[in-house]
């Protein structure tokens, strides 16, 4: 893989032709992309049936009255029982094993410690909890992009962490200067 084509820290926007209901109109943050494959989190599929503080209780974590209630989203179909906390890194945070650095100021954490931090009102903000993730094998994501399955764009934190989940797909396209109405669901190559 050409290093200049590394999509880590970028966003994927599903093209209108994507009919898989798990990814239709999805916006995904790519958390890792290499020759071995790719991993990302869907950022615009809320899970309103799951309340963060109730999830903490199920995990045996007591939430204080200062608990930070972060949004819970469907991160993708792979390992749906596993949680990934996507969050900004506070300035001057030293590298450690508790965070997977995605880019300079954005990280993903999967430890119980970060959930306990939110339960006690001290987790990094903004943040979201994704249940499951989207995964691609070696070269699979690159092929899907070449087949017009995805558009790629820079990361927009207001799309990743914002509350307007139904509007994120349109907002991501408009951020690229693309009118969603002008997109065709049919693939074509020049």
CSV table of N, CA, C and O in Angstrom, one decimal, residues 4 23 29 49 58-59 76 92 98 100 104 108-109 122 140 154 156 158 169-171 175-176:
chain,number,residue,atom,x,y,z
A,4,UNK,N,0.9,7.2,1.0
A,4,UNK,CA,0.1,8.4,0.7
A,4,UNK,C,-1.4,8.1,0.6
A,4,UNK,O,-2.3,9.0,0.7
A,23,UNK,N,-24.7,-0.2,6.3
A,23,UNK,CA,-23.8,0.9,5.8
A,23,UNK,C,-24.5,1.9,5.0
A,23,UNK,O,-23.8,2.9,4.6
A,29,UNK,N,-15.5,6.9,10.5
A,29,UNK,CA,-14.1,7.3,10.8
A,29,UNK,C,-13.2,6.1,10.7
A,29,UNK,O,-13.4,5.1,11.4
A,49,UNK,N,-31.8,2.9,22.2
A,49,UNK,CA,-32.3,1.9,23.1
A,49,UNK,C,-31.3,1.6,24.2
A,49,UNK,O,-31.6,0.9,25.2
A,58,UNK,N,-24.7,-2.4,33.8
A,58,UNK,CA,-24.6,-3.7,33.4
A,58,UNK,C,-23.1,-4.3,33.5
A,58,UNK,O,-22.9,-5.5,33.6
A,59,UNK,N,-22.2,-3.4,33.3
A,59,UNK,CA,-20.7,-3.7,33.4
A,59,UNK,C,-20.2,-3.7,34.9
A,59,UNK,O,-19.1,-3.9,35.1
A,76,UNK,N,-20.5,-0.7,14.0
A,76,UNK,CA,-20.3,-1.6,12.9
A,76,UNK,C,-20.7,-3.0,13.3
A,76,UNK,O,-20.9,-3.3,14.4
A,92,UNK,N,-1.3,17.8,25.5
A,92,UNK,CA,-0.2,17.4,26.3
A,92,UNK,C,-0.4,16.0,27.0
A,92,UNK,O,0.2,15.7,28.0
A,98,UNK,N,-3.2,2.9,27.1
A,98,UNK,CA,-4.7,3.0,27.3
A,98,UNK,C,-5.4,3.5,26.1
A,98,UNK,O,-6.6,3.4,26.0
A,100,UNK,N,-5.4,4.1,21.7
A,100,UNK,CA,-4.9,3.9,20.4
A,100,UNK,C,-5.0,5.3,19.7
A,100,UNK,O,-6.1,5.8,19.4
A,104,UNK,N,-3.2,13.1,15.7
A,104,UNK,CA,-2.6,13.9,16.8
A,104,UNK,C,-3.5,14.1,18.0
A,104,UNK,O,-3.0,14.1,19.1
A,108,UNK,N,-8.7,6.3,20.4
A,108,UNK,CA,-9.8,5.3,20.7
A,108,UNK,C,-9.3,4.5,21.9
A,108,UNK,O,-8.1,4.2,22.0
A,109,UNK,N,-10.2,4.3,22.8
A,109,UNK,CA,-9.8,3.5,24.1
A,109,UNK,C,-10.8,2.4,24.2
A,109,UNK,O,-12.0,2.5,24.0
A,122,UNK,N,-15.0,12.5,34.7
A,122,UNK,CA,-13.7,13.0,34.3
A,122,UNK,C,-13.2,12.5,33.0
A,122,UNK,O,-12.0,12.6,32.8
A,140,UNK,N,-9.4,-4.8,0.7
A,140,UNK,CA,-10.8,-4.8,0.5
A,140,UNK,C,-11.4,-3.3,0.5
A,140,UNK,O,-12.1,-3.0,-0.4
A,154,UNK,N,-11.7,14.5,4.6
A,154,UNK,CA,-11.0,14.8,5.9
A,154,UNK,C,-12.0,14.6,7.0
A,154,UNK,O,-13.2,14.6,6.9
A,156,UNK,N,-14.2,15.6,10.2
A,156,UNK,CA,-14.9,16.8,10.8
A,156,UNK,C,-15.4,16.4,12.1
A,156,UNK,O,-16.3,15.6,12.2
A,158,UNK,N,-17.3,17.9,14.2
A,158,UNK,CA,-18.7,18.2,14.4
A,158,UNK,C,-19.6,17.1,13.8
A,158,UNK,O,-20.7,16.9,14.3
A,169,UNK,N,-24.7,12.5,7.1
A,169,UNK,CA,-24.3,12.0,5.8
A,169,UNK,C,-24.4,13.2,4.8
A,169,UNK,O,-23.4,13.4,4.1
A,170,UNK,N,-25.5,14.0,4.9
A,170,UNK,CA,-25.6,15.2,4.0
A,170,UNK,C,-24.5,16.2,4.4
A,170,UNK,O,-23.9,16.8,3.5
A,171,UNK,N,-24.3,16.4,5.6
A,171,UNK,CA,-23.3,17.4,6.1
A,171,UNK,C,-21.9,17.0,5.6
A,171,UNK,O,-21.1,17.8,5.2
A,175,UNK,N,-19.7,19.1,3.1
A,175,UNK,CA,-18.3,19.5,3.5
A,175,UNK,C,-17.3,19.3,2.4
A,175,UNK,O,-16.3,20.0,2.4
A,176,UNK,N,-17.6,18.4,1.5
A,176,UNK,CA,-16.7,18.1,0.4
A,176,UNK,C,-17.1,19.0,-0.8
A,176,UNK,O,-16.4,18.9,-1.8
